[in-house]
Phi, psi and omega in degrees: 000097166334165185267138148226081200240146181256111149253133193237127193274082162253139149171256168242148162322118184088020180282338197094011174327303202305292195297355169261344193264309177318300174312289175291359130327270168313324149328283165346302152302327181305262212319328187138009206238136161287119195224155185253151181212118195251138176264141172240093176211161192266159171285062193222136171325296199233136174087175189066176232234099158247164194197111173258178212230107166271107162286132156262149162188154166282010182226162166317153165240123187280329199145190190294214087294177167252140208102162170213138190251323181217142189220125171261099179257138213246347198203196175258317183306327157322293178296218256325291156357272189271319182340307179312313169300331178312120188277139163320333160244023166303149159216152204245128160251137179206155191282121188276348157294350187241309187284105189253329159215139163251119176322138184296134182099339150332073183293125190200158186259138195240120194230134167222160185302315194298341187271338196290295173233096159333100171102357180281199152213051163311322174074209183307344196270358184271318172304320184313295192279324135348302218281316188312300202295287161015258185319328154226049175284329199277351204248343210053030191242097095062084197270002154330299192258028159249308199318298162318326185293284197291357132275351164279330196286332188304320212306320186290346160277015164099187194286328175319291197311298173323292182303308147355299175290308166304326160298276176007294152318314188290314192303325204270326195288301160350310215253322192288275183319354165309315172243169188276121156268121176310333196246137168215116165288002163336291184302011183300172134253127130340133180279147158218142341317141176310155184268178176212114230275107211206144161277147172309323194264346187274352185274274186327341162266354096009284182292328184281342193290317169287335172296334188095046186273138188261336193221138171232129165235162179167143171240166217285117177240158180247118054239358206298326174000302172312314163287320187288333199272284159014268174320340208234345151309320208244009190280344182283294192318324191261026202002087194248116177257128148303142162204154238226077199254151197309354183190179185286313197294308180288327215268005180256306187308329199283326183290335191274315188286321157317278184323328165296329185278329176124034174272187179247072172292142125248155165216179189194182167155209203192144157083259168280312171349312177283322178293338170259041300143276236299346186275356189273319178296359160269357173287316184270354182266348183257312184267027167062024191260131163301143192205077195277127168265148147297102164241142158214125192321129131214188204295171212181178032268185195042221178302323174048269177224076202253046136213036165251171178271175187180133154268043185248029151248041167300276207286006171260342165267017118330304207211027149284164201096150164291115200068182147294127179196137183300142171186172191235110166276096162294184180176072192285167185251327167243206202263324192288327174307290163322318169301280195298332174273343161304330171306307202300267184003314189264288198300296169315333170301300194300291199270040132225009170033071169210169207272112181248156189233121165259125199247142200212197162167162258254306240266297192278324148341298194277334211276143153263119180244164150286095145312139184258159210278326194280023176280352230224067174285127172313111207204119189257124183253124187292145152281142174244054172292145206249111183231062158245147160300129203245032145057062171068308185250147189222136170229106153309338175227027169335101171325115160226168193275289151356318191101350216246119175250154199269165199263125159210145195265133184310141183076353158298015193176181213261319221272179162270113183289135170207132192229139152229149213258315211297156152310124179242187165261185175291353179258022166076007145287135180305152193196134188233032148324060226247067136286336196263306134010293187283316192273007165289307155330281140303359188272319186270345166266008185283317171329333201297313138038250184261305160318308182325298185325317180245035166269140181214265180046010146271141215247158181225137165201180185100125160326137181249338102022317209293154167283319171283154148195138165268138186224145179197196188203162183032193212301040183244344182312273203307285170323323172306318173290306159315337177272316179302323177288318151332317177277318175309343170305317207257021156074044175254146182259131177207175180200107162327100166241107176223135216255146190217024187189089177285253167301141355309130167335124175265059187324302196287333175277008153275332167334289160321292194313308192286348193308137160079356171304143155259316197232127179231123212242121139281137186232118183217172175272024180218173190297341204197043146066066200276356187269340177295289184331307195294309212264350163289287167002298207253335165263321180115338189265116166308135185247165206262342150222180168233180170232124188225126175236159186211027165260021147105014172227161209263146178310150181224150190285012175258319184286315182295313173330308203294313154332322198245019165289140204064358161268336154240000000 
């Protein structure tokens, strides 16, 4: 029987939940263990109730589960709060300077500065870095290497500071090995190669990094935040320039206007952000600049909930913009997806110089997973620039058949580069022809074309044989898959599709898939189904129910279960 224990870390914002969770995170992966690590928290600096949530286990993990197995309270409203959740053989560490009542029957451990670091003034960080080392004394995990971690991570407040902390963990780990736990991670190895502990969005930032991106702007939306911060770790090495712009309106311009010089661009954001976005994406969809966005999603309309998840902008990164115009929607589902569709993203930007949308949201932004390293291949996306000598005349926006006009950059060359946002001819002058007009028009939806051919993303699992089949799409995989394997355990014939590459639709392989469904279930995150809508729109097929969450917390395969009562 695999290891499965849920630990869940609350208290208030600016308590250190984050700084007890990471380390011992990463202890964890070190040591050998898989771990999923989901963030909750409100839109606020300081104070009000956040809590992240650790799956541990000794096998891969899809994503979180429901329950708490060890609950760390940082404050009393946690135990009020999570206590309820606590599984029967659960046990609780809390800070015993905040936390004043516990319930009778409870096992639980109590950490105060005074037991921790005696005679000290350490304040709150002796409980945090206790509370790490604790879990993992109750776990049989070795507190060497968080001890190290928490004096690497420290150093820089100085040796004091630094040394505290690693007492503080050795102390708690101490004090923690004292009781009896069911799980014990003793039997780990460390893996070789080390594994790597990594967020969706640090994958996407990754991927664009590996793509050759030179230029990023964006102004700070939460969740997108999180990719631009990515980006901005790793920007001296990769000689990336940031630039950090007064709105959503300049920073997509600023991007479009790179790419036209002959940068590798992204922008990216989240929520409204994106509504002042959408007249620039007909810009770069009329004058043909490669452009990859980022939106990642959460709830709305307006300010709405911004920092909980949400899918409910699939069908507005569809149809933002003026008129019809080609573009490529993704949507990865782990952090290994998020690597590889950011590759994609620059590369369709690149060969068909149109605007690709990465569709992301607070759930798959934030989340940490374990990753294995050969997920993540080293991969260069070539430029596709049209460099033959064109013998005086060059038209930038030259009828092909393909739609695909050839690309040159100002000033690289004899000919004269000409862009216009207005309707052109092909040598990129305005023009209110308006044959040319049509056929400029059609000339830029014909790419759509030829990209459909290379939309795929689909992940399958499950009897494929089966009659149910749930189908879903971008960071909903990983609880879906896990719930199809949970029925499959209890001998339910079921089956997974699930989509990471929306747009141009990938009709005939969604076709293939579905062959023989009787009961076809979609499970998304939002009110009024929107990936059903997309797959009625373009097949024709109806799905016979749905499972839908919109409160701003991410699916977990115990909510699709409860979904799928009376269907299998």
């Amino acid at each position: 029987m695999p290891i499965d224990l849920n630990i869940l870390i609350g208290g208030a914002a600016g308590q250190g939940v984050h700084s007890i969770t990471t380390p011992l995170a990463k202890s964890l992966v070190r040591a050998g263990a898989r771990v999923v690590v989901v963030q909750d928290y409100q839109s606020r600096i300081r104070g009000g109730h956040i809590f992240n949530l650790l799956r541990v286990s000794d096998a891969p993990l899809a994503g979180p589960r429901e329950g708490v197995d060890l609950l760390v309270a940082l404050n009393q409203e946690t135990v009020t709060l999570h206590l309820p959740e606590l599984s029967p053989s659960g046990f609780l560490i809390y800070d015993a300077d905040l936390v004043k009542e516990v319930p009778a029957g409870v096992a639980a451990l109590g950490l105060s500065l005074e037991e921790l670091l005696p005679g000290t003034k350490a304040g709150e960080i002796a409980v945090n870095a206790g509370a790490s080392g604790a879990i993992l004394g109750l776990l049989d995990v070795p507190v060497t290497g968080l001890a190290q971690m928490l004096a690497e991570s420290f150093a820089a407040k100085g040796e004091e500071v630094a040394g505290w902390n690693k007492q503080a963990a050795t102390r708690g780990w101490e004090l923690a090995q004292k009781f009896p736990h069911p799980v014990s991670l003793a039997g780990l190895t460390p893996p070789a190669p080390p594994r790597l502990l990594l967020s969706g969005h640090e994958a996407v930032a990754m991927g664009a990094l590996m793509a050759g991106l030179t230029f990023i702007s964006g102004y700070p939306m939460t969740p997108w935040t999180s990719l631009f911060n990515a980006v901005a770790q790793r920007s001296l090495k990769y000689g990336v320039v940031l630039e950090q712009a007064e709105d959503e309106i300049s920073a997509i311009n600023m991007a479009i206007g790179a790419s036209y010089a002959g940068a590798r661009a992204m922008t990216g954001t989240s929520g409204g952000g994106f509504c002042l976005m959408t007249e620039a994406v007909g810009l770069a969809t009329m004058t043909e600049t490669p452009l990859v966005v980022v939106v990642a999603q959460r709830p709305g309309p307006s300010t709405g909930l911004p920092t909980r998840t949400s899918q409910g902008d699939l069908q507005f990164v569809l149809w933002a913009g003026q008129d019809d115009g080609p573009r490529a929607v993704l949507a990865p589902g782990s952090p290994a997806q998020g690597y590889a569709l950011a590759l994609k993203a620059f590369d369709l930007a690149e060969r068909y110089q149109l605007p690709v949308f990465i569709l992301t949201d607070q759930y798959f932004a934030d989340s940490q997973h374990t990753c294995r390293a050969e997920d993540f291949p080293a991969r260069r996306i070539p430029f596709a620039l049209d460099l033959k000598p064109a013998g005086g005349v060059y038209e930038r926006y030259a009828l092909t058949q393909s739609g695909i006009s050839p690309r040159r950059l100002p000033g690289f060359g004899p000919e004269l580069v000409v862009a216009d946002s207005d309707e052109h001819t092909p040598d990129g002058h305005l023009t209110e022809d308006l044959g040319v007009r049509v056929q400029m028009h059609d000339k830029r939806l014909r790419k759509l074309t030829a990209m459909a051919g290379e939309m795929r993303g689909l992940t399958t699992a499950g009897d494929p044989e089966a009659p149910v089949v749930l189908m879903c799409w971008g960071s909903s995989l990983g609880p879906v898959s896990e719930a199809v394997s949970r029925l499959q355990a209890e001998k339910v014939a079921v089956r997974m599709v699930h989509l990471s590459e929306l747009w141009p639709f990938p009709r005939e392989a969604v076709m293939k898939a579905l062959q023989g469904a009787q009961k076809l279930v979609v499970a998304e995150q939002n009110a009024s189904g929107q990936l059903a809508r997309l797959l009625r729109q373009e097949t024709g097929l109806t799905a016979t129910q749905a499972v839908r969450r919109y409160d701003g917390r991410p699916f977990t395969p115990e909510y699709i279960l409860r979904g799928l009562a009376g269907v299998v």
